[in-house]
CSV table of C-alpha atoms in Angstrom, one decimal:
chain,number,residue,atom,x,y,z
A,1,UNK,CA,-0.7,33.8,-38.7
A,2,UNK,CA,1.1,33.4,-41.9
A,3,UNK,CA,4.3,34.9,-41.1
A,4,UNK,CA,4.4,33.2,-37.6
A,5,UNK,CA,4.2,29.7,-38.9
A,6,UNK,CA,7.9,29.2,-38.4
A,7,UNK,CA,8.3,25.6,-37.7
A,8,UNK,CA,11.7,24.2,-37.4
A,9,UNK,CA,12.4,20.4,-38.1
A,10,UNK,CA,15.3,18.8,-36.3
A,11,UNK,CA,17.3,15.9,-37.5
A,12,UNK,CA,18.5,14.0,-34.4
A,13,UNK,CA,22.1,13.2,-34.0
A,14,UNK,CA,24.0,10.1,-34.0
A,15,UNK,CA,25.2,9.4,-30.6
A,16,UNK,CA,28.8,8.3,-29.7
A,17,UNK,CA,30.0,6.9,-26.4
A,18,UNK,CA,33.2,8.5,-25.1
A,19,UNK,CA,35.7,8.1,-22.5
A,20,UNK,CA,36.5,11.7,-21.7
A,21,UNK,CA,34.2,14.6,-21.5
A,22,UNK,CA,35.5,17.9,-22.3
A,23,UNK,CA,34.9,20.7,-19.8
A,24,UNK,CA,34.4,24.2,-20.4
A,25,UNK,CA,36.2,26.7,-18.0
A,26,UNK,CA,33.3,28.8,-16.3
A,27,UNK,CA,35.7,31.9,-17.3
A,28,UNK,CA,39.4,32.5,-17.6
A,29,UNK,CA,40.7,35.3,-14.9
A,30,UNK,CA,41.8,38.3,-16.4
A,31,UNK,CA,44.8,39.4,-14.6
A,32,UNK,CA,47.9,40.9,-15.5
A,33,UNK,CA,50.6,38.8,-17.2
A,34,UNK,CA,48.2,35.7,-17.2
A,35,UNK,CA,49.5,33.6,-20.0
A,36,UNK,CA,46.0,31.8,-20.6
A,37,UNK,CA,43.9,34.9,-20.8
A,38,UNK,CA,41.8,35.3,-23.9
A,39,UNK,CA,41.2,38.4,-25.8
A,40,UNK,CA,37.7,39.7,-25.4
A,41,UNK,CA,37.2,41.0,-29.0
A,42,UNK,CA,38.5,38.3,-31.4
A,43,UNK,CA,39.1,38.8,-34.9
A,44,UNK,CA,36.4,37.6,-37.4
A,45,UNK,CA,37.3,34.0,-38.2
A,46,UNK,CA,39.6,33.2,-35.7
A,47,UNK,CA,37.5,32.5,-32.5
A,48,UNK,CA,34.7,29.9,-31.6
A,49,UNK,CA,33.1,32.2,-29.2
A,50,UNK,CA,31.4,34.1,-32.1
A,51,UNK,CA,30.8,31.3,-34.6
A,52,UNK,CA,28.2,33.3,-36.4
A,53,UNK,CA,31.0,35.9,-37.6
A,54,UNK,CA,33.6,33.4,-38.6
A,55,UNK,CA,32.2,32.5,-41.8
A,56,UNK,CA,29.8,34.3,-43.9
A,57,UNK,CA,28.2,31.3,-45.9
A,58,UNK,CA,27.3,29.5,-42.7
A,59,UNK,CA,23.7,28.0,-42.4
A,60,UNK,CA,20.9,30.3,-41.2
A,61,UNK,CA,18.9,29.5,-38.1
A,62,UNK,CA,15.9,29.5,-40.5
A,63,UNK,CA,17.3,26.4,-42.3
A,64,UNK,CA,19.2,24.2,-39.6
A,65,UNK,CA,18.5,24.8,-35.8
A,66,UNK,CA,21.5,26.1,-33.7
A,67,UNK,CA,22.7,25.6,-30.3
A,68,UNK,CA,22.7,28.3,-27.4
A,69,UNK,CA,26.3,28.9,-28.5
A,70,UNK,CA,25.1,29.9,-32.1
A,71,UNK,CA,26.5,26.5,-33.6
A,72,UNK,CA,24.5,24.6,-36.0
A,73,UNK,CA,23.4,21.4,-34.7
A,74,UNK,CA,25.9,18.7,-36.0
A,75,UNK,CA,25.3,15.2,-37.2
A,76,UNK,CA,27.1,13.4,-34.4
A,77,UNK,CA,27.0,14.1,-30.6
A,78,UNK,CA,30.5,15.0,-29.5
A,79,UNK,CA,32.3,16.4,-26.4
A,80,UNK,CA,33.1,20.1,-26.6
A,81,UNK,CA,31.2,20.9,-29.8
A,82,UNK,CA,27.8,21.2,-27.9
A,83,UNK,CA,29.0,22.6,-24.7
A,84,UNK,CA,29.5,26.2,-25.6
A,85,UNK,CA,29.2,28.5,-22.4
A,86,UNK,CA,25.7,30.1,-21.7
A,87,UNK,CA,26.0,34.2,-21.6
A,88,UNK,CA,24.3,34.5,-18.2
A,89,UNK,CA,24.2,32.4,-14.9
A,90,UNK,CA,20.0,32.4,-15.3
A,91,UNK,CA,20.6,31.3,-18.8
A,92,UNK,CA,23.0,28.3,-17.6
A,93,UNK,CA,20.5,27.4,-15.0
A,94,UNK,CA,17.5,26.9,-16.9
A,95,UNK,CA,19.3,25.6,-20.0
A,96,UNK,CA,18.1,22.0,-20.5
A,97,UNK,CA,21.0,19.4,-19.9
A,98,UNK,CA,20.6,17.6,-23.2
A,99,UNK,CA,23.4,17.1,-25.9
A,100,UNK,CA,21.6,19.1,-28.4
A,101,UNK,CA,21.8,22.3,-26.4
A,102,UNK,CA,24.8,24.3,-25.1
A,103,UNK,CA,24.2,22.8,-21.6
A,104,UNK,CA,26.2,23.6,-18.5
A,105,UNK,CA,28.6,21.0,-17.2
A,106,UNK,CA,28.6,20.6,-13.7
A,107,UNK,CA,30.8,17.4,-12.8
A,108,UNK,CA,34.4,17.7,-13.6
A,109,UNK,CA,35.3,14.1,-12.2
A,110,UNK,CA,32.9,11.8,-13.2
A,111,UNK,CA,33.3,11.5,-16.9
A,112,UNK,CA,37.2,10.9,-16.6
A,113,UNK,CA,36.6,7.6,-15.2
A,114,UNK,CA,37.2,4.8,-18.0
A,115,UNK,CA,35.1,1.6,-17.7
A,116,UNK,CA,38.0,-0.6,-18.3
A,117,UNK,CA,40.0,0.7,-15.3
A,118,UNK,CA,36.8,1.3,-13.0
A,119,UNK,CA,36.3,-2.8,-13.2
A,120,UNK,CA,39.2,-3.0,-10.9
A,121,UNK,CA,37.6,-4.1,-7.8
A,122,UNK,CA,38.8,-2.6,-4.5
A,123,UNK,CA,39.7,-4.7,-1.2
A,124,UNK,CA,36.7,-4.7,1.3
A,125,UNK,CA,39.1,-3.5,3.9
A,126,UNK,CA,40.3,-0.3,1.8
A,127,UNK,CA,41.2,1.2,-1.5
A,128,UNK,CA,43.1,-1.1,-4.3
A,129,UNK,CA,46.2,1.4,-3.7
A,130,UNK,CA,46.6,4.0,-1.0
A,131,UNK,CA,48.3,6.8,-2.8
A,132,UNK,CA,48.9,8.8,0.4
A,133,UNK,CA,51.6,5.9,1.7
A,134,UNK,CA,53.4,5.5,-1.7
A,135,UNK,CA,56.9,6.6,-2.2
A,136,UNK,CA,56.6,8.0,-5.7
A,137,UNK,CA,60.3,8.5,-6.0
A,138,UNK,CA,60.8,4.9,-5.8
A,139,UNK,CA,58.3,3.8,-8.2
A,140,UNK,CA,59.6,6.5,-10.6
A,141,UNK,CA,63.0,4.5,-11.0
A,142,UNK,CA,61.1,1.5,-12.5
A,143,UNK,CA,59.9,2.8,-15.8
A,144,UNK,CA,57.5,-0.2,-16.5
A,145,UNK,CA,55.9,-0.3,-13.3
A,146,UNK,CA,55.9,4.0,-13.1
A,147,UNK,CA,53.6,3.8,-16.6
A,148,UNK,CA,51.2,1.4,-15.2
A,149,UNK,CA,50.9,3.3,-11.7
A,150,UNK,CA,50.5,6.5,-13.5
A,151,UNK,CA,47.5,5.1,-15.7
A,152,UNK,CA,46.0,3.9,-12.6
A,153,UNK,CA,46.2,7.3,-10.6
A,154,UNK,CA,45.4,9.7,-13.8
A,155,UNK,CA,42.5,7.3,-15.0
A,156,UNK,CA,41.0,5.6,-12.0
A,157,UNK,CA,41.8,7.7,-8.9
A,158,UNK,CA,41.6,11.0,-11.0
A,159,UNK,CA,44.1,12.4,-8.5
A,160,UNK,CA,45.8,14.6,-11.0
A,161,UNK,CA,48.2,16.1,-8.4
A,162,UNK,CA,49.9,12.8,-7.6
A,163,UNK,CA,49.9,11.8,-11.3
A,164,UNK,CA,52.0,15.0,-12.0
A,165,UNK,CA,54.3,14.4,-9.2
A,166,UNK,CA,54.9,10.8,-10.6
A,167,UNK,CA,55.4,12.0,-13.9
A,168,UNK,CA,57.8,14.8,-13.0
A,169,UNK,CA,60.1,12.2,-10.9
A,170,UNK,CA,59.8,9.7,-13.7
A,171,UNK,CA,60.8,12.1,-16.5
A,172,UNK,CA,63.4,13.4,-14.4
A,173,UNK,CA,64.8,10.0,-14.0
A,174,UNK,CA,64.5,9.5,-17.5
A,175,UNK,CA,66.9,12.6,-18.1
A,176,UNK,CA,64.0,14.3,-19.8
A,177,UNK,CA,64.5,11.9,-23.0
A,178,UNK,CA,61.2,9.9,-22.9
A,179,UNK,CA,58.4,11.6,-25.0
A,180,UNK,CA,55.8,9.6,-23.3
A,181,UNK,CA,56.3,11.2,-20.1
A,182,UNK,CA,56.2,14.6,-21.5
A,183,UNK,CA,52.8,13.7,-22.9
A,184,UNK,CA,51.3,12.7,-19.5
A,185,UNK,CA,52.9,15.8,-17.8
A,186,UNK,CA,50.9,17.8,-20.3
A,187,UNK,CA,47.7,15.7,-20.0
A,188,UNK,CA,48.1,16.7,-16.1
A,189,UNK,CA,48.7,20.5,-17.1
A,190,UNK,CA,45.6,20.6,-19.4
A,191,UNK,CA,43.4,19.0,-16.7
A,192,UNK,CA,44.5,21.5,-14.2
A,193,UNK,CA,43.9,24.5,-16.8
A,194,UNK,CA,47.7,25.4,-17.0
A,195,UNK,CA,47.3,25.4,-21.0
A,196,UNK,CA,50.3,27.2,-21.7
A,197,UNK,CA,52.5,24.9,-19.6
A,198,UNK,CA,50.6,21.8,-21.4
A,199,UNK,CA,51.3,23.7,-24.7
A,200,UNK,CA,55.2,23.2,-23.9
A,201,UNK,CA,55.3,19.7,-22.9
A,202,UNK,CA,53.6,18.6,-26.0
A,203,UNK,CA,55.8,20.5,-28.3
A,204,UNK,CA,58.7,19.0,-26.5
A,205,UNK,CA,57.3,15.7,-27.1
A,206,UNK,CA,56.7,16.2,-30.7
A,207,UNK,CA,60.4,17.2,-31.2
A,208,UNK,CA,61.5,13.9,-29.9
A,209,UNK,CA,58.8,11.8,-31.3
A,210,UNK,CA,56.2,12.4,-34.2
A,211,UNK,CA,52.8,10.7,-32.6
A,212,UNK,CA,49.2,11.3,-33.7
A,213,UNK,CA,48.0,11.4,-30.1
A,214,UNK,CA,50.3,14.2,-29.4
A,215,UNK,CA,49.0,16.3,-32.2
A,216,UNK,CA,45.4,15.7,-31.0
A,217,UNK,CA,46.3,16.7,-27.6
A,218,UNK,CA,48.2,19.7,-28.4
A,219,UNK,CA,45.1,20.8,-30.8
A,220,UNK,CA,42.7,20.7,-27.7
A,221,UNK,CA,45.0,22.8,-26.0
A,222,UNK,CA,44.7,25.3,-28.8
A,223,UNK,CA,41.0,24.9,-28.9
A,224,UNK,CA,40.6,25.5,-25.4
A,225,UNK,CA,42.7,28.7,-25.8
A,226,UNK,CA,40.1,29.8,-28.6
A,227,UNK,CA,42.7,29.5,-31.4
A,228,UNK,CA,41.0,27.2,-33.9
A,229,UNK,CA,43.2,28.4,-36.9
A,230,UNK,CA,46.4,27.5,-35.0
A,231,UNK,CA,44.8,24.1,-34.4
A,232,UNK,CA,43.9,23.8,-38.0
A,233,UNK,CA,47.4,24.5,-39.1
A,234,UNK,CA,48.7,21.9,-36.5
A,235,UNK,CA,46.5,19.2,-38.0
A,236,UNK,CA,47.7,19.8,-41.3
A,237,UNK,CA,51.3,19.8,-40.3
A,238,UNK,CA,50.3,16.5,-38.7
A,239,UNK,CA,48.9,15.3,-42.2
A,240,UNK,CA,52.2,15.8,-43.7
A,241,UNK,CA,54.0,13.4,-41.2
A,242,UNK,CA,50.8,10.9,-41.3
A,243,UNK,CA,49.1,11.2,-44.6
A,244,UNK,CA,45.6,10.1,-44.5
A,245,UNK,CA,45.4,9.7,-40.8
A,246,UNK,CA,41.7,9.7,-40.1
A,247,UNK,CA,41.7,11.3,-36.5
A,248,UNK,CA,43.7,14.3,-37.9
A,249,UNK,CA,41.1,14.7,-40.9
A,250,UNK,CA,38.2,14.2,-38.5
A,251,UNK,CA,39.5,17.0,-36.1
A,252,UNK,CA,40.0,19.6,-39.3
A,253,UNK,CA,36.3,18.7,-40.1
A,254,UNK,CA,35.0,19.4,-36.5
A,255,UNK,CA,36.8,22.8,-36.3
A,256,UNK,CA,35.5,23.8,-39.7
A,257,UNK,CA,32.0,22.6,-38.5
A,258,UNK,CA,32.3,24.7,-35.2
A,259,UNK,CA,33.4,27.7,-37.3
A,260,UNK,CA,30.2,27.3,-39.3
A,261,UNK,CA,32.2,26.4,-42.4
A,262,UNK,CA,30.1,23.5,-43.4
A,263,UNK,CA,31.2,23.2,-46.9
A,264,UNK,CA,34.7,22.6,-46.0
A,265,UNK,CA,33.7,20.3,-42.8
A,266,UNK,CA,31.8,18.3,-45.3
A,267,UNK,CA,34.9,18.1,-47.8
A,268,UNK,CA,37.0,16.7,-44.8
A,269,UNK,CA,34.5,14.2,-43.8
A,270,UNK,CA,34.6,12.9,-47.5
A,271,UNK,CA,38.3,12.2,-47.4
A,272,UNK,CA,37.6,10.7,-43.9
A,273,UNK,CA,35.3,8.2,-45.7
A,274,UNK,CA,38.0,7.7,-48.4
A,275,UNK,CA,40.4,6.3,-45.9
A,276,UNK,CA,37.7,4.5,-43.6
A,277,UNK,CA,34.3,4.3,-45.4
A,278,UNK,CA,32.7,2.7,-42.0
A,279,UNK,CA,33.4,5.9,-40.0
A,280,UNK,CA,30.0,6.3,-38.4
A,281,UNK,CA,30.7,10.1,-37.5
A,282,UNK,CA,31.6,11.2,-40.9
A,283,UNK,CA,28.5,9.4,-42.3
A,284,UNK,CA,26.1,10.6,-40.0
A,285,UNK,CA,27.5,14.2,-40.6
A,286,UNK,CA,27.5,14.3,-44.3
A,287,UNK,CA,24.2,13.0,-44.0
A,288,UNK,CA,22.8,15.6,-41.7
A,289,UNK,CA,24.4,18.2,-44.0
A,290,UNK,CA,22.6,16.9,-47.0
A,291,UNK,CA,19.3,16.7,-45.1
A,292,UNK,CA,19.5,20.4,-44.1
A,293,UNK,CA,20.8,21.2,-47.8
A,294,UNK,CA,17.2,19.9,-48.9
A,295,UNK,CA,18.5,16.8,-50.3
A,296,UNK,CA,16.5,14.2,-48.1
A,297,UNK,CA,17.0,11.5,-50.7
A,298,UNK,CA,20.8,11.5,-50.4
A,299,UNK,CA,20.8,11.8,-46.5
A,300,UNK,CA,18.6,8.7,-46.5
A,301,UNK,CA,21.5,6.8,-48.3
A,302,UNK,CA,23.9,7.7,-45.7
A,303,UNK,CA,21.5,6.7,-42.6
A,304,UNK,CA,20.5,3.5,-44.6
A,305,UNK,CA,24.5,2.8,-44.8
A,306,UNK,CA,24.7,3.3,-40.9
A,307,UNK,CA,21.8,0.7,-40.7
A,308,UNK,CA,23.8,-1.6,-42.7
A,309,UNK,CA,26.7,-1.2,-40.6
A,310,UNK,CA,24.8,-2.6,-37.5
A,311,UNK,CA,24.0,0.9,-35.9
A,312,UNK,CA,20.5,0.7,-34.3
A,313,UNK,CA,19.2,2.9,-32.1
A,314,UNK,CA,16.4,5.6,-31.5
A,315,UNK,CA,18.5,8.4,-33.3
A,316,UNK,CA,19.1,6.6,-36.6
A,317,UNK,CA,15.5,5.4,-37.1
A,318,UNK,CA,14.2,9.0,-36.2
A,319,UNK,CA,16.4,10.4,-39.0
A,320,UNK,CA,15.4,7.7,-41.3
A,321,UNK,CA,11.7,8.6,-40.8
A,322,UNK,CA,12.6,12.1,-41.2
A,323,UNK,CA,14.2,11.5,-44.5
A,324,UNK,CA,11.7,9.3,-45.6
A,325,UNK,CA,8.9,12.0,-45.2
A,326,UNK,CA,10.7,14.7,-46.9
A,327,UNK,CA,11.7,12.2,-49.7
A,328,UNK,CA,7.8,11.6,-50.1
A,329,UNK,CA,8.4,7.8,-49.1
A,330,UNK,CA,5.4,7.7,-46.9
A,331,UNK,CA,5.2,4.0,-46.6
A,332,UNK,CA,8.4,3.9,-44.3
A,333,UNK,CA,7.8,7.1,-42.5
A,334,UNK,CA,5.5,5.9,-39.8
A,335,UNK,CA,7.3,2.8,-39.2
A,336,UNK,CA,10.4,4.3,-38.6
A,337,UNK,CA,9.1,6.6,-36.1
A,338,UNK,CA,7.6,3.6,-34.4
A,339,UNK,CA,10.7,1.9,-34.3
A,340,UNK,CA,12.4,5.0,-32.8
A,341,UNK,CA,9.9,5.1,-30.1
A,342,UNK,CA,10.4,1.6,-29.3
A,343,UNK,CA,14.2,2.1,-29.1
A,344,UNK,CA,14.1,5.3,-27.0
A,345,UNK,CA,16.2,5.0,-24.0
A,346,UNK,CA,15.0,7.9,-22.0
A,347,UNK,CA,12.3,10.7,-22.0
A,348,UNK,CA,14.4,13.3,-24.0
A,349,UNK,CA,14.9,10.8,-26.9
A,350,UNK,CA,11.2,10.1,-26.7
A,351,UNK,CA,10.1,13.7,-26.9
A,352,UNK,CA,12.4,14.3,-29.9
A,353,UNK,CA,10.5,11.6,-31.5
A,354,UNK,CA,7.0,13.0,-30.8
A,355,UNK,CA,8.2,16.3,-31.8
A,356,UNK,CA,9.2,15.0,-35.3
A,357,UNK,CA,5.9,13.2,-35.5
A,358,UNK,CA,4.4,16.6,-34.9
A,359,UNK,CA,5.6,17.8,-38.1
A,360,UNK,CA,4.8,14.8,-40.0
A,361,UNK,CA,1.3,15.5,-38.7
A,362,UNK,CA,1.5,19.2,-39.9
A,363,UNK,CA,2.8,17.9,-43.4
A,364,UNK,CA,-0.1,15.9,-43.8
A,365,UNK,CA,-2.5,18.6,-42.7
A,366,UNK,CA,-4.0,16.9,-39.8
A,367,UNK,CA,-3.4,19.7,-37.0
A,368,UNK,CA,-5.3,17.8,-34.3
A,369,UNK,CA,-2.8,15.1,-34.6
A,370,UNK,CA,0.0,17.7,-34.7
A,371,UNK,CA,-1.4,19.2,-31.3
A,372,UNK,CA,-1.7,15.8,-29.4
A,373,UNK,CA,2.0,14.9,-30.6
A,374,UNK,CA,3.6,18.4,-29.2
A,375,UNK,CA,1.4,17.7,-25.9
A,376,UNK,CA,3.3,14.3,-25.7
A,377,UNK,CA,6.5,16.1,-26.5
A,378,UNK,CA,6.1,18.4,-23.3
A,379,UNK,CA,4.8,15.4,-21.3
A,380,UNK,CA,8.2,13.5,-21.9
A,381,UNK,CA,10.2,16.8,-21.8
A,382,UNK,CA,8.9,20.0,-20.1
A,383,UNK,CA,11.7,22.1,-21.3
A,384,UNK,CA,11.1,21.7,-24.9
A,385,UNK,CA,11.2,25.2,-26.3
A,386,UNK,CA,10.3,24.2,-29.8
A,387,UNK,CA,7.4,22.2,-29.0
A,388,UNK,CA,6.0,25.3,-27.0
A,389,UNK,CA,6.6,27.5,-30.0
A,390,UNK,CA,4.6,25.3,-32.1
A,391,UNK,CA,1.8,24.9,-29.7
A,392,UNK,CA,1.3,28.5,-29.6
A,393,UNK,CA,1.1,28.8,-33.4
A,394,UNK,CA,-1.6,26.1,-33.4
A,395,UNK,CA,-3.3,27.8,-30.4
A,396,UNK,CA,-3.2,31.0,-32.4
A,397,UNK,CA,-4.7,29.3,-35.5
A,398,UNK,CA,-7.6,28.1,-33.1
A,399,UNK,CA,-8.2,32.0,-32.0
A,400,UNK,CA,-6.7,31.4,-28.2
A,401,UNK,CA,-4.6,34.4,-28.3
A,402,UNK,CA,-3.8,34.5,-24.5
A,403,UNK,CA,-2.8,30.5,-24.3
A,404,UNK,CA,-0.8,31.0,-27.4
A,405,UNK,CA,1.1,34.3,-25.7
A,406,UNK,CA,1.7,32.2,-22.5
A,407,UNK,CA,3.4,29.6,-24.5
A,408,UNK,CA,5.6,31.7,-26.5
A,409,UNK,CA,6.5,33.4,-23.3
A,410,UNK,CA,7.6,30.2,-22.0
A,411,UNK,CA,9.5,29.2,-25.3
A,412,UNK,CA,11.4,32.3,-25.3
A,413,UNK,CA,12.4,32.0,-21.8
A,414,UNK,CA,13.5,28.6,-22.1
A,415,UNK,CA,15.5,29.2,-25.5
A,416,UNK,CA,16.5,32.7,-25.6
A,417,UNK,CA,18.9,31.9,-28.5
A,418,UNK,CA,15.8,30.9,-30.9
A,419,UNK,CA,14.4,33.7,-33.1
A,420,UNK,CA,11.1,32.0,-33.7
A,421,UNK,CA,9.5,32.6,-30.1
A,422,UNK,CA,10.5,36.3,-30.2
A,423,UNK,CA,9.4,36.9,-33.8
A,424,UNK,CA,6.0,35.1,-33.2
A,425,UNK,CA,5.5,37.3,-30.1
A,426,UNK,CA,6.5,40.4,-32.0
A,427,UNK,CA,3.7,39.4,-34.6
A,428,UNK,CA,1.0,38.5,-31.9
A,429,UNK,CA,1.5,41.8,-30.1
A,430,UNK,CA,1.4,43.8,-33.3
A,431,UNK,CA,-1.9,42.1,-34.1
A,432,UNK,CA,-3.4,43.2,-30.7
A,433,UNK,CA,-2.0,46.8,-31.0
A,434,UNK,CA,0.3,46.2,-28.2
A,435,UNK,CA,3.4,48.0,-30.3
A,436,UNK,CA,5.7,48.4,-27.5
A,437,UNK,CA,6.0,44.8,-26.5
A,438,UNK,CA,6.1,43.9,-30.3
A,439,UNK,CA,9.0,46.2,-31.0
A,440,UNK,CA,11.1,44.7,-27.9
A,441,UNK,CA,10.4,41.1,-29.3
A,442,UNK,CA,11.2,42.0,-32.8
A,443,UNK,CA,14.5,43.5,-31.5
A,444,UNK,CA,15.3,40.3,-29.7
A,445,UNK,CA,14.4,38.2,-32.8
A,446,UNK,CA,17.0,40.3,-34.9
A,447,UNK,CA,19.5,39.8,-32.3
A,448,UNK,CA,18.9,35.9,-32.3
A,449,UNK,CA,18.8,36.0,-36.2
A,450,UNK,CA,20.1,39.2,-37.8
A,451,UNK,CA,19.3,37.8,-41.3
A,452,UNK,CA,15.5,37.2,-40.9
A,453,UNK,CA,13.7,39.4,-43.3
A,454,UNK,CA,10.3,39.4,-41.8
A,455,UNK,CA,11.6,40.7,-38.7
A,456,UNK,CA,13.4,43.3,-40.5
A,457,UNK,CA,10.1,44.0,-42.3
A,458,UNK,CA,8.4,44.3,-39.1
A,459,UNK,CA,10.6,46.7,-37.3
A,460,UNK,CA,10.4,48.8,-40.4
A,461,UNK,CA,6.4,49.0,-40.1
A,462,UNK,CA,6.9,49.5,-36.1
A,463,UNK,CA,9.3,52.4,-36.7
A,464,UNK,CA,6.9,54.0,-39.1
A,465,UNK,CA,4.0,53.4,-36.6
A,466,UNK,CA,5.9,55.4,-33.9
A,467,UNK,CA,7.3,58.0,-36.4
A,468,UNK,CA,3.6,59.0,-37.1
A,469,UNK,CA,2.7,59.1,-33.2
């Protein structure tokens, strides 16, 4: 089917190892006088919950794949950017737990343990430090020892309550003049979900001492409160005090990217590279933006730069293979994908490489090879909705209508945020005369991607059919 041939290429993201993982709260309780409550209907351009309405010029799902939270896939896997909240519990349960989707995060403690502190071996007879027996008020009077003890309790033991008690006693002993303790109290409040209290502590610390880390922590609080505009203003205030600071520039670029303002994000990533031309995140994001802007040759230069810097992993070679294919440098395409398969660390990465190899096969016209590649994708990752959709299109070309319908229904249930499976079901149902199912699927497609012209034309035809009946 001509209109149903809606294949979508995914350029995989560059990976990053991080110490902390931002946790999305399952929901903020709506209670009277609750300072942490967020307005249900945000103004356009001021919320991260409705990124599709934030900027009119954002990339469409037809050009750039989006996550379940409605944000375009970034060029770099980061905490919080892909952790959007699924709208229903069923959606959360069946969402694949990968960094490329808005996955549900279920563990609140494991991600906070740092490798450096975890290497402190415990005694065979018991724990390294028995926190229940500590006299916190005594240690709070010894500033140097108290700071080391706080770091151990907060990062290694992950005992926020005792860490907060120690920080409160220590800042009281310092007569509330030590900005470091105020920052630590703010971190404890943030971890406990008391964002307004954390905001007060970080602001108080900034009055005493300007520090880049404090700006970053305060911006995290505003982002958790769904106030990206306030976070942007805060970062810009930080740049006035720390001109050219890379972390602040990168924070602004990330927020613009989350709000679908890709052009502004790219400008700030370029500013990051002016200050630090080896910044992997900025290079990867700019390269990804060029790839989705139909400039694979320029994207190839950025990914080659990453290769020269020593980044050597599956994602990079996958991206190099895609850029070489779309830039018509066919001699390097298959060798890059072969290296990507060799470097894949898990089945999800292998599935992504086979999926993109399927697109290469479609591009050269070998549909049998494409069919085998998409099958291998599902062997490695049975939740790959895009592969189900593309297999359905290939089955439809062979005339296997029922198999195509089953594959499309699987794809639409796995990824309700994608418009392609819904649209293909609508086309298929309309061909066989099931107008009611076609209309329902077309409505879902329009909901996922309101600007899709083919969906609008199909809905118009179906309404004309119903009017005649």
